[in-house]
PDB file of C-alpha atoms in Angstrom:
ATOM      1  CA  MET Z   1      -0.106   0.002  -0.083  1.00 75.00           C
ATOM      2  CA  LYS Z   2       2.908   2.387   0.817  1.00 80.00           C
ATOM      3  CA  ILE Z   3       4.622   1.788  -2.584  1.00 82.00           C
ATOM      4  CA  LYS Z   4       1.367   2.405  -4.208  1.00 80.00           C
ATOM      5  CA  PHE Z   5       0.803   5.722  -2.389  1.00 85.00           C
ATOM      6  CA  GLU Z   6       4.427   6.722  -3.263  1.00 86.00           C
ATOM      7  CA  LYS Z   7       3.741   6.516  -6.983  1.00 86.00           C
ATOM      8  CA  ILE Z   8       1.066   9.139  -6.618  1.00 90.00           C
ATOM      9  CA  PRO Z   9       2.073  13.109  -7.490  1.00 91.00           C
ATOM     10  CA  ASN Z  10       3.056  14.736  -4.331  1.00 93.00           C
ATOM     11  CA  VAL Z  11       0.175  17.358  -4.560  1.00 93.00           C
ATOM     12  CA  LEU Z  12      -2.332  14.450  -4.786  1.00 94.00           C
ATOM     13  CA  GLN Z  13      -0.691  12.863  -1.703  1.00 94.00           C
ATOM     14  CA  LYS Z  14      -1.291  15.964   0.263  1.00 94.00           C
ATOM     15  CA  GLN Z  15      -4.875  16.022  -0.715  1.00 94.00           C
ATOM     16  CA  ILE Z  16      -5.570  12.293   0.085  1.00 95.00           C
ATOM     17  CA  ILE Z  17      -3.673  12.861   3.660  1.00 95.00           C
ATOM     18  CA  PHE Z  18      -5.515  16.027   4.254  1.00 96.00           C
ATOM     19  CA  ARG Z  19      -8.930  14.498   3.620  1.00 96.00           C
ATOM     20  CA  LEU Z  20      -8.330  11.358   5.542  1.00 96.00           C
ATOM     21  CA  LEU Z  21      -6.903  13.311   8.554  1.00 97.00           C
ATOM     22  CA  LEU Z  22     -10.089  15.620   8.608  1.00 97.00           C
ATOM     23  CA  GLY Z  23     -12.496  12.796   8.213  1.00 97.00           C
ATOM     24  CA  ALA Z  24     -10.717  10.974  11.169  1.00 97.00           C
ATOM     25  CA  LEU Z  25     -10.915  14.252  13.251  1.00 97.00           C
ATOM     26  CA  ILE Z  26     -14.591  14.709  12.497  1.00 97.00           C
ATOM     27  CA  LEU Z  27     -15.272  11.073  13.269  1.00 97.00           C
ATOM     28  CA  ILE Z  28     -13.740  11.502  16.913  1.00 97.00           C
ATOM     29  CA  LEU Z  29     -15.664  14.791  17.005  1.00 96.00           C
ATOM     30  CA  PHE Z  30     -18.945  12.719  16.269  1.00 96.00           C
ATOM     31  CA  VAL Z  31     -18.088  10.307  19.121  1.00 96.00           C
ATOM     32  CA  VAL Z  32     -17.183  12.982  21.655  1.00 96.00           C
ATOM     33  CA  LEU Z  33     -20.450  14.760  20.813  1.00 95.00           C
ATOM     34  CA  TRP Z  34     -22.371  11.424  20.993  1.00 95.00           C
ATOM     35  CA  ILE Z  35     -20.803  10.717  24.527  1.00 95.00           C
ATOM     36  CA  LEU Z  36     -21.421  14.100  25.870  1.00 95.00           C
ATOM     37  CA  THR Z  37     -24.836  14.598  24.506  1.00 94.00           C
ATOM     38  CA  LYS Z  38     -26.221  11.042  24.486  1.00 93.00           C
ATOM     39  CA  ASP Z  39     -28.202  12.199  21.499  1.00 92.00           C
ATOM     40  CA  PHE Z  40     -27.332  10.618  18.019  1.00 92.00           C
ATOM     41  CA  LEU Z  41     -29.241  13.123  16.074  1.00 93.00           C
ATOM     42  CA  ILE Z  42     -27.143  16.018  17.211  1.00 92.00           C
ATOM     43  CA  SER Z  43     -23.915  14.182  16.562  1.00 94.00           C
ATOM     44  CA  PHE Z  44     -25.095  12.595  13.068  1.00 96.00           C
ATOM     45  CA  PRO Z  45     -24.041  15.658  10.967  1.00 96.00           C
ATOM     46  CA  CYS Z  46     -20.402  15.000  12.052  1.00 96.00           C
ATOM     47  CA  LEU Z  47     -20.788  11.216  11.362  1.00 96.00           C
ATOM     48  CA  ALA Z  48     -22.139  12.039   7.686  1.00 97.00           C
ATOM     49  CA  PHE Z  49     -19.423  14.689   6.974  1.00 97.00           C
ATOM     50  CA  SER Z  50     -16.720  12.152   8.241  1.00 97.00           C
ATOM     51  CA  VAL Z  51     -18.059   9.076   6.138  1.00 97.00           C
ATOM     52  CA  PHE Z  52     -18.141  11.596   3.190  1.00 97.00           C
ATOM     53  CA  LEU Z  53     -14.545  12.887   3.585  1.00 97.00           C
ATOM     54  CA  LEU Z  54     -13.133   9.159   4.131  1.00 97.00           C
ATOM     55  CA  PHE Z  55     -15.168   7.868   1.297  1.00 97.00           C
ATOM     56  CA  ASN Z  56     -13.823  10.723  -0.718  1.00 95.00           C
ATOM     57  CA  SER Z  57     -10.277  10.114   0.015  1.00 95.00           C
ATOM     58  CA  TYR Z  58     -10.694   6.568  -1.068  1.00 94.00           C
ATOM     59  CA  ILE Z  59     -12.142   7.604  -4.157  1.00 94.00           C
ATOM     60  CA  LEU Z  60      -9.432   9.797  -5.002  1.00 93.00           C
ATOM     61  CA  PHE Z  61      -6.688   7.362  -3.998  1.00 93.00           C
ATOM     62  CA  ASN Z  62      -8.585   4.802  -6.181  1.00 92.00           C
ATOM     63  CA  ASN Z  63      -8.608   7.107  -9.218  1.00 91.00           C
ATOM     64  CA  CYS Z  64      -5.024   8.027  -8.726  1.00 91.00           C
ATOM     65  CA  PHE Z  65      -3.682   4.471  -8.368  1.00 90.00           C
ATOM     66  CA  ASN Z  66      -5.862   3.174 -11.382  1.00 90.00           C
ATOM     67  CA  ASN Z  67      -4.847   6.051 -13.661  1.00 87.00           C
ATOM     68  CA  LYS Z  68      -8.334   7.321 -13.915  1.00 91.00           C
ATOM     69  CA  LEU Z  69      -7.353  11.062 -13.809  1.00 92.00           C
ATOM     70  CA  ILE Z  70      -6.213  13.584 -16.354  1.00 92.00           C
ATOM     71  CA  VAL Z  71      -2.955  15.430 -16.218  1.00 92.00           C
ATOM     72  CA  LEU Z  72      -2.811  18.640 -18.033  1.00 92.00           C
ATOM     73  CA  THR Z  73       0.602  20.739 -18.117  1.00 93.00           C
ATOM     74  CA  GLY Z  74       0.846  24.302 -19.631  1.00 93.00           C
ATOM     75  CA  VAL Z  75       2.144  27.853 -19.052  1.00 94.00           C
ATOM     76  CA  CYS Z  76       0.005  30.060 -17.193  1.00 93.00           C
ATOM     77  CA  THR Z  77      -0.576  33.213 -19.699  1.00 93.00           C
ATOM     78  CA  ASP Z  78      -3.250  35.229 -17.743  1.00 91.00           C
ATOM     79  CA  ILE Z  79      -4.402  35.491 -14.184  1.00 90.00           C
ATOM     80  CA  ASN Z  80      -7.647  37.154 -13.297  1.00 89.00           C
ATOM     81  CA  LYS Z  81      -7.863  38.560  -9.775  1.00 86.00           C
ATOM     82  CA  THR Z  82     -10.621  40.108  -7.579  1.00 85.00           C
ATOM     83  CA  ILE Z  83     -10.794  43.800  -7.406  1.00 86.00           C
ATOM     84  CA  PHE Z  84     -10.371  44.536  -3.535  1.00 83.00           C
ATOM     85  CA  LYS Z  85      -8.305  41.797  -2.104  1.00 77.00           C
ATOM     86  CA  LYS Z  86      -6.339  40.712  -5.344  1.00 79.00           C
ATOM     87  CA  HIS Z  87      -7.257  36.928  -4.697  1.00 84.00           C
ATOM     88  CA  ILE Z  88      -6.900  34.805  -7.993  1.00 87.00           C
ATOM     89  CA  LYS Z  89     -10.361  34.162  -9.461  1.00 89.00           C
ATOM     90  CA  SER Z  90      -9.239  32.360 -12.451  1.00 90.00           C
ATOM     91  CA  LEU Z  91      -5.986  31.594 -14.311  1.00 91.00           C
ATOM     92  CA  VAL Z  92      -5.587  30.996 -18.184  1.00 93.00           C
ATOM     93  CA  ILE Z  93      -3.355  28.211 -19.366  1.00 94.00           C
ATOM     94  CA  LYS Z  94      -1.937  27.537 -22.750  1.00 94.00           C
ATOM     95  CA  THR Z  95      -1.414  23.635 -22.875  1.00 91.00           C
ATOM     96  CA  ASP Z  96       1.361  21.651 -24.417  1.00 85.00           C
ATOM     97  CA  GLU Z  97      -1.137  20.894 -27.255  1.00 86.00           C
ATOM     98  CA  GLY Z  98      -1.872  24.600 -28.037  1.00 86.00           C
ATOM     99  CA  LYS Z  99      -5.390  25.028 -26.297  1.00 89.00           C
ATOM    100  CA  ASN Z 100      -6.310  27.699 -23.882  1.00 92.00           C
ATOM    101  CA  LEU Z 101      -7.869  26.512 -20.521  1.00 93.00           C
ATOM    102  CA  GLU Z 102      -9.513  28.928 -18.258  1.00 93.00           C
ATOM    103  CA  ILE Z 103      -9.383  27.316 -14.793  1.00 93.00           C
ATOM    104  CA  ILE Z 104     -11.772  28.696 -11.979  1.00 92.00           C
ATOM    105  CA  SER Z 105      -9.247  28.966  -8.897  1.00 88.00           C
ATOM    106  CA  LYS Z 106     -10.490  27.149  -5.551  1.00 83.00           C
ATOM    107  CA  GLN Z 107      -7.820  28.840  -3.636  1.00 82.00           C
ATOM    108  CA  SER Z 108      -5.272  32.000  -3.856  1.00 75.00           C
ATOM    109  CA  TYR Z 109      -1.955  30.945  -5.225  1.00 78.00           C
ATOM    110  CA  ARG Z 110       0.329  33.701  -4.172  1.00 75.00           C
ATOM    111  CA  ARG Z 111       3.371  32.592  -5.955  1.00 79.00           C
ATOM    112  CA  LEU Z 112       1.535  32.262  -9.361  1.00 85.00           C
ATOM    113  CA  THR Z 113       2.725  34.530 -12.052  1.00 86.00           C
ATOM    114  CA  ALA Z 114       2.277  34.640 -15.685  1.00 88.00           C
ATOM    115  CA  GLY Z 115       4.721  32.655 -17.294  1.00 89.00           C
ATOM    116  CA  ASP Z 116       4.966  29.682 -14.683  1.00 91.00           C
ATOM    117  CA  LYS Z 117       4.591  26.144 -15.799  1.00 93.00           C
ATOM    118  CA  VAL Z 118       1.172  24.804 -14.125  1.00 92.00           C
ATOM    119  CA  THR Z 119       0.115  21.155 -13.813  1.00 93.00           C
ATOM    120  CA  VAL Z 120      -3.537  20.566 -13.258  1.00 93.00           C
ATOM    121  CA  TYR Z 121      -5.035  17.163 -12.143  1.00 94.00           C
ATOM    122  CA  LEU Z 122      -8.512  16.280 -13.132  1.00 92.00           C
ATOM    123  CA  SER Z 123     -11.164  13.431 -12.688  1.00 91.00           C
ATOM    124  CA  TYR Z 124     -11.951  11.977 -16.086  1.00 89.00           C
ATOM    125  CA  LYS Z 125     -15.329  12.767 -15.427  1.00 90.00           C
ATOM    126  CA  THR Z 126     -15.002  16.451 -15.122  1.00 90.00           C
ATOM    127  CA  PRO Z 127     -16.979  18.556 -17.467  1.00 92.00           C
ATOM    128  CA  VAL Z 128     -15.334  20.937 -19.847  1.00 91.00           C
ATOM    129  CA  TYR Z 129     -17.324  23.905 -20.877  1.00 92.00           C
ATOM    130  CA  GLU Z 130     -16.629  26.227 -24.028  1.00 91.00           C
ATOM    131  CA  LYS Z 131     -16.312  29.942 -23.447  1.00 86.00           C
ATOM    132  CA  SER Z 132     -15.305  32.290 -26.025  1.00 85.00           C
ATOM    133  CA  ASN Z 133     -12.153  30.380 -27.541  1.00 86.00           C
ATOM    134  CA  LEU Z 134     -11.471  28.975 -24.141  1.00 90.00           C
ATOM    135  CA  LEU Z 135     -12.190  25.835 -22.236  1.00 93.00           C
ATOM    136  CA  LEU Z 136     -13.624  26.391 -18.957  1.00 93.00           C
ATOM    137  CA  ILE Z 137     -12.719  23.889 -15.981  1.00 93.00           C
ATOM    138  CA  ILE Z 138     -14.530  24.535 -12.803  1.00 92.00           C
ATOM    139  CA  ASN Z 139     -13.525  21.560 -10.796  1.00 92.00           C
ATOM    140  CA  TYR Z 140      -9.966  19.972 -10.353  1.00 92.00           C
ATOM    141  CA  TYR Z 141      -8.357  17.649  -7.843  1.00 92.00           C
ATOM    142  CA  ALA Z 142      -5.072  19.672  -7.465  1.00 92.00           C
ATOM    143  CA  LEU Z 143      -3.075  22.374  -9.176  1.00 91.00           C
ATOM    144  CA  GLU Z 144       0.627  22.374  -8.987  1.00 91.00           C
ATOM    145  CA  ILE Z 145       2.899  25.281  -9.715  1.00 90.00           C
ATOM    146  CA  ASN Z 146       6.438  24.965 -11.182  1.00 86.00           C
ATOM    147  CA  LYS Z 147       8.519  28.073 -11.488  1.00 78.00           C
TER     148      LYS Z 147
END
């Protein structure tokens, strides 16, 4: 199992570990709430969220191990930021195949500048939309920035 896990890219390993640890932590919170309140209905949302995270990390690991993911690499050509806090809303990547992708950002990448090499890991089921000469991607597993 450890050898299988080490074959997965580092960014996806962090995602799997984060989801597993958060799921385990919320499962512990469920047990504590259930013991303290003696009411299953109050602690049930913790159980449901914990099961979701643990199952989600299993699916991510399984997709990574069975190569059921798409890896897109390219160069960041444009960055769209919010007006006030200057967080990154989206970024445009020119892939190695010559296509332009707009990726809606899940978080703010402070190190990202135009010209950086970017690798995006997607599920093979991720929908891709067209938007004025761009392919729009809203959901992805992880984004890796290489300077």
